[in-house]
Amino acid sequence: MSDNLIELSNVTVFYPNTEEPALRNIDLTIRDGEFVAIIGPLNSGKSTLIRTISGIIPHIIQGRVYGTVKVCGMDIREHHVSELIECIGVVLDDPKKQIINLTVEDDIAFGPLNLGLSLDEVIKRTRYAINVMKLKGLEKRHPKELSDGQQQRVVLAGVLALRPRIIALDEPIALLDPVGKYETLSILKELNRKYGITVIVTESGNDLDKILEAASRVIVMNSGRIILDGTPEQIIRSGVLERVGLDLPDSLKLLLKYVNDYKVLSSTTQNINNLIKYLLKQNAINKIVKEVSKCFVKKHPRSNKEVLIANNIWYEYPNGVKALKGINLRLYEGEIVGIIGPNGSGKTTLALVLTGILKPTNKDAVIKMLDKNILELDDHVRIKLINYVFQNPDNQLLSNKVSEELVLAYKLLDMTIDPLSKEYLDQVVKKFGLEKYLDQNIGLLSRDIKLFTAIASIITLKPRVIIIDEPTNGLDPQSTSKLMNIVLDLKSNGHSIVIISHNMDLILKYCDRVIVVNDGKIVMEGDPFTVFLRRNELLKIGIRPPKIIELLYELIEKRIIDRNVFYSGSLEGVM
């Protein structure tokens, strides 16, 4: 019997009403027990490949499939998804599409129940999946009440409970907090190495370093084609990432300048110690400290002009969950602030309250902007002062066409688009590169264009404070870079931007200040570099700093360097 669980021969896939194929002449075999990462920029064909090998295309999503696709010996054309499910389980990039039951435990048990298993076996599998995905205590909660990251855990738990031979996951860690990302990948590695389950994951770029650390084989896609297939190290050293528009975090690229063995850079304690020995031997510590100080330590003072003051903010949901517990914060003119915290810590609720979408549940809460009480302002006044971009742009976009969405706020507020406003709208369109999409159907656009449309529609109102929730989820590095350049431009024009994110490298690189939220409270605040150096405190609440900070933390703990060297401008503290 062949070891090949997945076999594709000359496979080309078209979506309905399209002339260009989403997959082009794909030849691919994946063997039993492999851990495969499929990486590539947006629209490279990764998700289509997952949908095709799982039978979602053509049975659930329409599409024309040419060539041969076999999974566990079954031709996907001849076997429905319901027949393939014991062979291959799929986790989609949007967990909301896969949640169908009213409680967490019922949703996880749904798959095993439909396999006709005994009640004892269903309970056993459900409890196992709940424990593995750290969902204990949430069993009776409605999944839609949970954060997006927690919902993603619920969906993955449901697939684990099916115990398929193959688990295929589309952008599986995008919505998770930093420790959650590592825990989920550790679970997948354990399932792969201990139980022999074949694992396939896709990644567009922002978590590329973590995915490459977990996988044993990497397939690079671009424009619907497989352009390279090899080990993680072969892919990194080949230069192909840059050619297709992918990239590693700046902090990891810095380390790769001095380290030839990529395996040494994995985040185990043993490897951190080996890395330190290696760098000492190479006399590279001085150089790394110098580059870190130059690139990541913020030395520019912020404005002292307060644009938002929030005092004693509490919020309790109707189900009794206390999401915010006495929040106090300040935002200043022309700064980029990162809000970080574990899944379910209250970050999104805080954003919704600050922007007036939700109202504090305590009467003595205060939210002021420029001496105006936000809580007493009408919507049409408030949204010109402070506005919010949702995690999922689909939840925000209301129009059929991009051009209609960009002027929707004007119409809803009965504002006249005078020549000056028209000129500004044209500038916004050009800034986001939306010219060729103006007359296109928003529902058919890629995530990056939807996100740019959502942000652009907010910017047209020129709010002083803009809160963007998880802006880089599902984006590739090129789209992320484009977005953050726009954010920097907004900052230079006096806007204050708040970014809620699980992307710690992004926070380190771009934010002037970071606020750490846990259990509905602000537990830390300061410049990103200084906050991230509090590594052990952050790990306890589910935050893992960027790899370069973990290295520096160990160097400081071992007294190889002095932490003050980063703030003094001198390298005298380096041994």
Coordinates of C-alpha atoms in Angstrom, one line a residue:
M1 CA 0.0 0.0 0.0
S2 CA 1.3 3.5 -0.9
D3 CA 2.5 5.9 1.8
N4 CA 1.0 8.7 -0.2
L5 CA -2.2 10.0 1.5
I6 CA -2.7 12.9 -0.9
E7 CA -2.0 12.7 -4.7
L8 CA -2.6 15.5 -7.2
S9 CA -1.8 15.0 -10.8
N10 CA -1.9 17.9 -13.3
V11 CA -4.6 19.7 -11.2
T12 CA -6.1 22.9 -12.5
V13 CA -9.0 24.6 -10.7
F14 CA -11.3 27.4 -11.9
Y15 CA -13.9 29.3 -9.7
P16 CA -17.2 30.1 -11.4
N17 CA -17.3 33.0 -13.9
T18 CA -13.5 33.3 -13.9
E19 CA -11.1 33.0 -16.8
E20 CA -7.9 32.7 -14.8
P21 CA -7.4 29.5 -12.9
A22 CA -6.9 29.6 -9.1
L23 CA -4.6 26.5 -9.4
R24 CA -2.4 25.7 -12.4
N25 CA -1.1 22.3 -13.3
I26 CA -0.4 21.2 -9.7
D27 CA 1.5 17.9 -9.2
L28 CA 1.9 17.1 -5.5
T29 CA 2.1 14.1 -3.2
I30 CA 2.0 14.3 0.6
R31 CA 3.0 11.2 2.5
D32 CA 1.6 9.7 5.7
G33 CA 3.0 11.5 8.8
E34 CA 4.4 14.6 7.1
F35 CA 4.0 18.1 8.6
V36 CA 3.7 20.4 5.5
A37 CA 3.5 24.2 5.4
I38 CA 2.0 25.7 2.3
I39 CA 3.1 29.3 2.1
G40 CA 2.7 32.1 -0.3
P41 CA 1.3 35.7 -0.7
L42 CA -2.4 36.5 -0.8
N43 CA -4.2 34.9 -3.8
S44 CA -1.4 32.5 -4.5
G45 CA -3.7 29.4 -4.4
K46 CA -3.1 28.1 -0.8
S47 CA -6.7 28.2 0.4
T48 CA -7.9 26.8 -3.0
L49 CA -5.5 23.9 -2.6
I50 CA -6.8 23.1 0.9
R51 CA -10.4 23.3 -0.3
T52 CA -9.7 21.0 -3.2
I53 CA -7.9 18.2 -1.4
S54 CA -10.7 18.2 1.2
G55 CA -13.5 18.0 -1.4
I56 CA -14.9 21.4 -0.4
I57 CA -14.3 22.2 -4.0
P58 CA -16.3 21.1 -6.0
H59 CA -18.9 19.7 -3.5
I60 CA -19.6 22.7 -1.3
I61 CA -17.9 25.6 -3.1
Q62 CA -18.5 25.5 -6.8
G63 CA -15.5 25.1 -9.0
R64 CA -14.2 23.2 -12.1
V65 CA -11.5 20.7 -11.2
Y66 CA -9.3 19.2 -13.9
G67 CA -6.8 16.5 -13.3
T68 CA -6.8 13.9 -10.6
V69 CA -7.1 14.5 -6.8
K70 CA -7.0 11.5 -4.5
V71 CA -7.1 11.6 -0.7
C72 CA -6.6 8.3 1.3
G73 CA -7.1 6.6 -2.1
M74 CA -10.5 8.2 -2.7
D75 CA -11.1 10.4 -5.8
I76 CA -12.6 13.6 -4.4
R77 CA -15.0 13.8 -7.4
E78 CA -16.5 10.4 -6.5
H79 CA -16.7 10.9 -2.8
H80 CA -18.6 13.6 -0.9
V81 CA -17.1 15.6 1.9
S82 CA -19.1 13.5 4.4
E83 CA -17.2 10.5 3.2
L84 CA -13.8 12.2 3.3
I85 CA -14.2 13.6 6.8
E86 CA -12.7 10.6 8.6
C87 CA -9.7 10.9 6.4
I88 CA -9.2 14.7 6.3
G89 CA -10.5 17.4 8.8
V90 CA -10.3 21.0 7.8
V91 CA -10.0 24.2 9.8
L92 CA -11.0 27.3 7.7
D93 CA -9.4 30.7 8.1
D94 CA -12.7 32.2 9.5
P95 CA -13.9 30.1 12.5
K96 CA -17.4 31.6 12.4
K97 CA -18.1 29.7 9.2
Q98 CA -17.7 26.3 11.1
I99 CA -19.4 27.0 14.4
I100 CA -23.0 25.7 14.3
N101 CA -24.0 24.8 17.9
L102 CA -25.1 26.8 21.0
T103 CA -22.4 25.7 23.4
V104 CA -18.7 25.0 23.1
E105 CA -18.9 21.3 24.1
D106 CA -21.9 20.7 21.8
D107 CA -20.0 22.2 18.8
I108 CA -17.0 20.0 19.5
A109 CA -19.1 16.9 20.0
F110 CA -21.1 17.5 16.8
G111 CA -18.6 15.7 14.4
P112 CA -18.1 12.6 16.5
L113 CA -21.9 12.3 17.0
N114 CA -22.4 12.3 13.3
L115 CA -19.9 9.5 12.8
G116 CA -22.3 7.3 14.7
L117 CA -19.9 6.7 17.6
S118 CA -21.1 5.5 21.1
L119 CA -22.0 8.2 23.6
D120 CA -19.0 7.2 25.8
E121 CA -16.6 7.6 22.9
V122 CA -18.1 10.9 21.9
I123 CA -17.7 12.2 25.5
K124 CA -14.2 10.9 25.7
R125 CA -13.1 12.6 22.4
T126 CA -14.9 15.8 23.4
R127 CA -13.2 16.0 26.8
Y128 CA -9.8 15.2 25.2
A129 CA -10.2 18.0 22.6
I130 CA -11.4 20.5 25.3
N131 CA -8.4 19.8 27.5
V132 CA -5.9 19.9 24.6
M133 CA -7.2 23.2 23.2
K134 CA -7.4 24.8 26.8
L135 CA -11.1 25.4 26.6
K136 CA -11.9 24.1 30.1
G137 CA -14.3 26.4 31.8
L138 CA -15.9 27.5 28.5
E139 CA -17.9 24.3 27.8
K140 CA -21.3 25.9 28.5
R141 CA -20.5 29.3 26.8
H142 CA -22.1 30.1 23.4
P143 CA -19.1 30.0 20.9
K144 CA -20.2 33.3 19.3
E145 CA -19.7 35.0 22.7
L146 CA -16.0 34.1 22.6
S147 CA -13.2 36.1 21.1
D148 CA -12.2 35.2 17.5
G149 CA -9.1 33.4 18.9
Q150 CA -11.1 31.3 21.3
Q151 CA -13.5 30.5 18.5
Q152 CA -10.6 29.3 16.4
R153 CA -9.6 27.0 19.3
V154 CA -13.2 25.6 19.3
V155 CA -13.1 24.8 15.6
L156 CA -9.7 23.1 15.9
A157 CA -11.0 21.1 18.9
G158 CA -14.0 19.9 16.8
V159 CA -11.6 18.6 14.1
L160 CA -9.3 17.0 16.8
A161 CA -12.4 15.1 18.1
L162 CA -12.9 13.5 14.7
R163 CA -9.4 12.1 14.8
P164 CA -8.8 12.2 11.0
R165 CA -5.6 10.9 9.4
I166 CA -5.0 14.4 7.9
I167 CA -5.6 17.8 9.5
A168 CA -5.5 20.7 7.0
L169 CA -5.6 24.2 8.5
D170 CA -6.0 27.5 6.7
E171 CA -4.1 30.2 8.5
P172 CA -4.6 28.4 11.8
I173 CA -2.8 30.7 14.2
A174 CA -3.7 34.1 12.8
L175 CA -6.3 35.0 15.5
L176 CA -4.4 33.5 18.4
D177 CA -2.4 35.3 21.1
P178 CA 1.4 34.8 21.0
V179 CA 1.5 31.9 23.5
G180 CA -1.7 30.5 21.9
K181 CA 0.2 30.4 18.6
Y182 CA 3.0 28.4 20.1
E183 CA 0.7 26.1 22.1
T184 CA -1.4 25.3 19.0
L185 CA 1.7 24.6 16.9
S186 CA 3.0 22.4 19.7
I187 CA -0.3 20.5 19.8
L188 CA -0.1 20.0 16.0
K189 CA 3.6 18.9 16.3
E190 CA 2.6 16.4 19.0
L191 CA -0.3 15.0 16.9
N192 CA 2.1 14.7 14.0
R193 CA 5.0 13.1 15.8
K194 CA 3.3 11.1 18.6
Y195 CA 0.2 10.0 16.7
G196 CA 1.4 10.1 13.1
I197 CA -1.3 12.5 12.0
T198 CA -0.4 14.2 8.7
V199 CA -0.6 18.0 9.3
I200 CA -1.0 20.7 6.5
V201 CA -1.0 24.4 7.4
T202 CA -1.1 27.5 5.2
E203 CA 0.5 30.8 6.0
S204 CA 0.6 34.2 4.2
G205 CA 3.5 35.6 6.0
N206 CA 3.0 37.4 9.4
D207 CA 3.5 34.1 11.3
L208 CA 5.9 32.7 8.8
D209 CA 8.7 32.2 11.3
K210 CA 6.5 30.2 13.7
I211 CA 5.1 28.0 10.9
L212 CA 8.6 27.3 9.5
E213 CA 9.8 26.3 12.9
A214 CA 7.1 23.7 13.2
A215 CA 7.0 22.2 9.7
S216 CA 9.4 19.6 8.2
R217 CA 8.5 20.4 4.6
V218 CA 7.6 23.7 3.0
I219 CA 5.8 24.3 -0.3
V220 CA 5.9 27.8 -1.8
M221 CA 3.1 28.9 -4.0
N222 CA 2.6 31.9 -6.2
S223 CA 0.0 32.7 -8.9
G224 CA -1.6 29.3 -8.5
R225 CA 1.6 27.3 -9.0
I226 CA 4.0 25.4 -6.8
I227 CA 7.4 27.2 -7.3
L228 CA 9.5 25.5 -4.7
D229 CA 9.3 22.5 -2.4
G230 CA 11.9 21.8 0.3
T231 CA 12.9 21.9 4.0
P232 CA 12.4 25.1 6.0
E233 CA 16.1 26.0 5.9
Q234 CA 16.3 25.4 2.1
I235 CA 13.4 27.7 1.6
I236 CA 14.9 30.5 3.8
R237 CA 18.3 30.3 2.2
S238 CA 17.0 30.1 -1.4
G239 CA 15.9 33.7 -1.6
V240 CA 12.4 32.6 -2.9
L241 CA 10.6 34.4 0.0
E242 CA 11.7 37.8 -1.2
R243 CA 10.9 36.9 -4.8
V244 CA 7.3 36.1 -4.0
G245 CA 6.7 39.0 -1.6
L246 CA 7.1 37.1 1.7
D247 CA 9.4 38.0 4.4
L248 CA 10.6 37.1 7.9
P249 CA 10.2 39.4 10.9
D250 CA 12.9 42.1 11.1
S251 CA 14.1 40.8 14.5
L252 CA 14.6 37.3 13.0
K253 CA 16.3 38.6 9.9
L254 CA 18.7 40.4 12.2
L255 CA 19.7 37.1 13.9
L256 CA 20.0 35.3 10.6
K257 CA 22.7 37.7 9.6
Y258 CA 24.9 36.1 12.3
V259 CA 23.6 32.5 12.5
N260 CA 24.1 30.0 9.7
D261 CA 22.1 27.1 11.4
Y262 CA 18.4 28.0 11.3
K263 CA 17.5 25.2 13.7
V264 CA 19.4 27.0 16.5
L265 CA 16.9 29.8 16.2
S266 CA 13.9 27.8 17.5
S267 CA 12.4 29.0 20.7
T268 CA 13.4 26.2 23.1
T269 CA 15.3 27.0 26.2
Q270 CA 18.1 24.6 25.1
N271 CA 18.4 26.3 21.7
I272 CA 18.4 29.8 23.3
N273 CA 21.4 28.7 25.4
N274 CA 23.1 27.2 22.3
L275 CA 22.3 30.4 20.4
I276 CA 24.0 32.5 23.1
K277 CA 27.1 30.2 23.0
Y278 CA 27.2 30.4 19.2
L279 CA 26.9 34.2 19.2
L280 CA 29.6 34.6 21.9
K281 CA 31.9 32.4 19.8
Q282 CA 31.2 34.6 16.7
N283 CA 31.8 37.8 18.7
A284 CA 28.4 38.9 17.5
I285 CA 26.7 40.1 20.7
N286 CA 28.1 43.7 20.3
K287 CA 26.8 44.0 16.8
I288 CA 23.3 42.6 17.7
V289 CA 23.0 45.0 20.6
K290 CA 24.0 47.9 18.4
E291 CA 21.4 47.0 15.7
V292 CA 18.7 46.4 18.2
S293 CA 19.3 49.8 19.9
K294 CA 19.2 51.5 16.5
C295 CA 16.1 49.7 15.2
F296 CA 13.8 48.9 18.1
V297 CA 14.5 51.2 21.0
K298 CA 12.2 54.3 20.8
K299 CA 14.1 57.5 21.7
H300 CA 11.6 60.1 20.4
P301 CA 9.5 61.9 23.1
R302 CA 5.7 61.8 22.4
S303 CA 3.4 64.8 22.4
N304 CA 2.0 65.8 25.8
K305 CA -1.3 66.9 24.2
E306 CA -4.0 64.5 25.4
V307 CA -6.6 63.7 22.8
L308 CA -8.5 61.0 24.8
I309 CA -9.0 60.4 28.5
A310 CA -10.8 57.3 29.8
N311 CA -11.4 56.8 33.5
N312 CA -12.9 53.9 35.4
I313 CA -14.4 52.0 32.5
W314 CA -16.3 48.9 33.4
Y315 CA -18.3 46.7 31.0
E316 CA -20.4 43.6 31.8
Y317 CA -22.1 41.6 29.0
P318 CA -25.7 40.5 29.4
N319 CA -24.5 36.9 30.2
G320 CA -22.6 38.2 33.3
V321 CA -19.1 38.2 31.8
K322 CA -17.2 41.2 33.2
A323 CA -15.0 42.2 30.2
L324 CA -13.6 45.5 31.5
K325 CA -12.8 46.2 35.1
G326 CA -11.9 49.8 35.9
I327 CA -9.8 50.7 32.8
N328 CA -8.0 54.1 32.9
L329 CA -6.0 55.3 29.9
R330 CA -4.7 58.3 28.0
L331 CA -4.1 58.7 24.3
Y332 CA -1.8 61.5 22.9
E333 CA -1.7 63.4 19.7
G334 CA 0.2 61.8 16.8
E335 CA 1.2 58.5 18.5
I336 CA 0.8 54.8 17.5
V337 CA -0.4 52.8 20.4
G338 CA -0.5 49.0 20.5
I339 CA -3.0 47.1 22.7
I340 CA -2.0 43.5 23.3
G341 CA -3.2 40.8 25.5
P342 CA -4.4 37.1 25.5
N343 CA -7.5 36.0 23.7
G344 CA -10.6 37.0 25.7
S345 CA -8.7 39.7 27.7
G346 CA -11.1 42.5 26.8
K347 CA -9.1 44.3 24.0
T348 CA -11.9 44.4 21.5
T349 CA -14.5 45.3 24.1
L350 CA -12.3 48.2 25.2
A351 CA -12.1 49.4 21.6
L352 CA -15.9 49.1 21.2
V353 CA -16.5 51.1 24.4
L354 CA -14.0 53.8 23.6
T355 CA -15.6 54.4 20.2
G356 CA -19.1 54.4 21.6
I357 CA -20.4 51.3 19.9
L358 CA -20.8 49.8 23.4
K359 CA -21.6 52.0 26.5
P360 CA -19.9 51.4 29.9
T361 CA -22.1 49.6 32.3
N362 CA -21.1 51.8 35.3
K363 CA -22.6 55.3 35.6
D364 CA -19.4 57.0 36.8
A365 CA -17.3 56.1 33.7
V366 CA -15.6 59.0 31.9
I367 CA -14.5 59.1 28.2
K368 CA -13.5 62.5 27.0
M369 CA -12.0 63.7 23.7
L370 CA -10.9 67.3 23.4
D371 CA -13.1 68.3 26.4
K372 CA -16.1 66.6 24.8
N373 CA -17.9 63.8 26.6
I374 CA -17.9 60.9 24.1
L375 CA -20.7 59.2 26.0
E376 CA -23.1 62.1 25.4
L377 CA -22.3 62.8 21.8
D378 CA -24.6 61.7 18.9
D379 CA -23.2 59.1 16.6
H380 CA -22.7 61.5 13.7
V381 CA -20.5 63.8 15.9
R382 CA -18.6 61.0 17.6
I383 CA -17.5 59.1 14.5
K384 CA -15.7 62.2 13.3
L385 CA -13.6 62.2 16.5
I386 CA -13.0 58.5 17.0
N387 CA -13.7 55.5 14.8
Y388 CA -13.2 51.8 14.7
V389 CA -12.1 49.3 12.0
F390 CA -13.4 45.8 12.8
Q391 CA -11.3 42.6 12.9
N392 CA -13.2 41.2 10.0
P393 CA -13.9 43.9 7.3
D394 CA -16.9 41.9 6.2
N395 CA -18.6 43.0 9.4
Q396 CA -18.2 46.6 8.5
L397 CA -18.6 46.9 4.7
L398 CA -22.3 47.6 3.8
S399 CA -22.1 48.6 0.1
N400 CA -21.9 46.5 -3.1
K401 CA -19.1 48.5 -4.6
V402 CA -15.9 50.1 -3.3
S403 CA -16.9 53.5 -4.6
E404 CA -20.2 53.4 -2.8
E405 CA -18.6 52.3 0.5
L406 CA -16.1 55.2 0.4
V407 CA -18.9 57.8 0.3
L408 CA -21.4 55.9 2.5
A409 CA -20.6 57.9 5.6
Y410 CA -21.1 61.1 3.8
K411 CA -24.6 60.0 2.7
L412 CA -25.6 58.6 6.1
L413 CA -24.5 61.9 7.8
D414 CA -26.1 64.0 5.0
M415 CA -22.8 65.6 4.3
T416 CA -22.2 67.3 1.0
I417 CA -19.2 66.1 -1.1
D418 CA -17.8 69.5 -2.0
P419 CA -14.7 70.0 -4.3
L420 CA -12.4 69.9 -1.3
S421 CA -14.0 66.7 0.1
K422 CA -13.8 65.2 -3.4
E423 CA -10.1 66.0 -3.7
Y424 CA -9.5 64.4 -0.3
L425 CA -11.4 61.3 -1.3
D426 CA -9.3 61.0 -4.4
Q427 CA -6.2 61.2 -2.3
V428 CA -7.4 58.4 0.0
V429 CA -8.3 56.2 -3.0
K430 CA -4.8 56.7 -4.4
K431 CA -3.1 56.2 -1.0
F432 CA -4.7 52.8 -0.6
G433 CA -4.3 51.8 -4.3
L434 CA -8.0 51.3 -4.8
E435 CA -8.4 53.0 -8.2
K436 CA -8.9 49.8 -10.2
Y437 CA -11.3 48.4 -7.6
L438 CA -13.8 51.2 -7.4
D439 CA -16.5 49.6 -9.5
Q440 CA -15.9 46.0 -8.3
N441 CA -18.2 44.0 -6.1
I442 CA -16.7 44.2 -2.5
G443 CA -17.8 40.6 -1.7
L444 CA -15.5 39.2 -4.4
L445 CA -12.4 41.1 -3.3
S446 CA -9.4 39.7 -1.4
R447 CA -9.1 40.3 2.3
D448 CA -6.4 43.0 1.9
I449 CA -8.6 45.1 -0.5
K450 CA -11.6 44.7 1.8
L451 CA -9.5 45.9 4.7
F452 CA -8.1 48.9 2.8
T453 CA -11.6 49.8 1.7
A454 CA -12.9 49.6 5.4
I455 CA -10.0 51.8 6.7
A456 CA -10.3 54.2 3.8
S457 CA -14.0 54.7 4.4
I458 CA -13.2 55.6 8.0
I459 CA -10.3 58.0 7.1
T460 CA -12.6 60.0 4.8
L461 CA -14.2 61.4 7.9
K462 CA -10.7 62.5 9.3
P463 CA -11.2 61.2 12.9
R464 CA -8.6 62.3 15.4
V465 CA -8.3 58.7 16.8
I466 CA -8.6 55.6 14.7
I467 CA -8.7 52.1 16.3
I468 CA -7.8 49.2 14.0
D469 CA -8.5 45.7 15.4
E470 CA -6.1 43.0 14.3
P471 CA -5.3 44.7 11.0
T472 CA -2.7 42.2 9.7
N473 CA -4.6 38.9 10.1
G474 CA -4.5 37.1 6.8
L475 CA -2.3 39.7 5.2
D476 CA 1.0 39.0 3.5
P477 CA 4.1 41.1 4.3
Q478 CA 3.6 43.4 1.2
S479 CA 0.1 44.3 2.3
T480 CA 1.2 44.7 5.9
S481 CA 4.0 47.0 4.9
K482 CA 1.6 49.1 2.7
L483 CA -0.9 49.3 5.6
M484 CA 1.7 50.4 8.1
N485 CA 3.2 53.0 5.8
I486 CA -0.3 54.5 5.6
V487 CA -0.6 54.4 9.4
L488 CA 2.8 56.2 9.7
D489 CA 1.5 58.8 7.3
L490 CA -1.6 59.3 9.4
K491 CA 0.6 59.7 12.5
S492 CA 2.7 62.4 10.8
N493 CA -0.5 64.3 10.1
G494 CA -1.5 64.3 13.8
H495 CA -3.8 61.4 14.0
S496 CA -3.6 59.0 16.9
I497 CA -3.8 55.3 15.9
V498 CA -4.5 52.4 18.2
I499 CA -3.6 49.0 16.8
I500 CA -5.0 45.9 18.6
S501 CA -2.7 43.0 17.5
H502 CA -1.2 39.6 18.4
N503 CA 1.7 40.4 16.0
M504 CA 4.4 41.3 18.5
D505 CA 7.0 42.0 15.8
L506 CA 4.6 44.6 14.3
I507 CA 4.1 46.2 17.8
L508 CA 7.9 46.3 18.4
K509 CA 8.6 47.8 15.0
Y510 CA 5.9 50.4 14.7
C511 CA 4.3 51.4 18.0
D512 CA 5.4 54.3 20.2
R513 CA 3.7 52.8 23.2
V514 CA 2.1 49.5 24.2
I515 CA -0.7 48.8 26.6
V516 CA -1.1 45.3 28.0
V517 CA -4.6 44.1 28.9
N518 CA -5.4 41.0 30.9
D519 CA -8.6 39.9 32.5
G520 CA -10.2 43.3 31.7
K521 CA -7.5 45.4 33.3
I522 CA -4.4 47.3 32.1
V523 CA -1.5 45.4 33.7
M524 CA 1.5 47.0 31.9
E525 CA 2.2 50.1 29.8
G526 CA 5.3 51.7 28.3
D527 CA 7.5 51.7 25.2
P528 CA 7.4 48.2 23.4
F529 CA 11.0 47.4 23.9
T530 CA 10.9 48.0 27.7
V531 CA 7.6 46.2 28.1
F532 CA 8.8 43.2 26.1
L533 CA 11.8 42.9 28.3
R534 CA 9.4 41.9 31.1
R535 CA 9.3 38.5 29.4
N536 CA 8.4 36.2 32.3
E537 CA 5.5 38.4 33.4
L538 CA 4.2 38.5 29.9
L539 CA 4.5 34.7 29.4
K540 CA 2.3 34.2 32.5
I541 CA -0.6 36.0 30.8
G542 CA -0.1 34.5 27.3
I543 CA 2.2 37.0 25.6
R544 CA 5.4 35.9 24.0
P545 CA 7.8 38.7 23.0
P546 CA 9.6 38.7 19.6
K547 CA 12.5 36.2 19.3
I548 CA 15.2 38.9 19.5
I549 CA 13.8 40.2 22.8
E550 CA 13.8 36.6 24.2
L551 CA 17.5 36.4 23.4
L552 CA 18.3 39.8 24.9
Y553 CA 16.3 38.9 28.1
E554 CA 18.5 35.8 28.5
L555 CA 21.7 37.8 27.8
I556 CA 20.6 40.3 30.6
E557 CA 19.7 37.5 33.0
K558 CA 23.1 35.8 32.4
R559 CA 24.7 39.2 33.0
I560 CA 26.4 39.1 29.6
I561 CA 24.9 42.6 28.9
D562 CA 23.4 45.3 31.0
R563 CA 19.8 46.4 30.2
N564 CA 20.8 50.0 30.6
V565 CA 23.0 49.8 27.5
F566 CA 20.0 50.2 25.3
Y567 CA 19.0 53.5 26.9
S568 CA 22.4 55.1 27.5
G569 CA 23.5 55.2 23.9
S570 CA 26.8 53.5 25.0
L571 CA 28.0 49.9 24.4
E572 CA 30.0 49.8 27.6
G573 CA 27.6 47.5 29.3
V574 CA 28.3 44.7 26.8
M575 CA 30.7 42.0 27.9

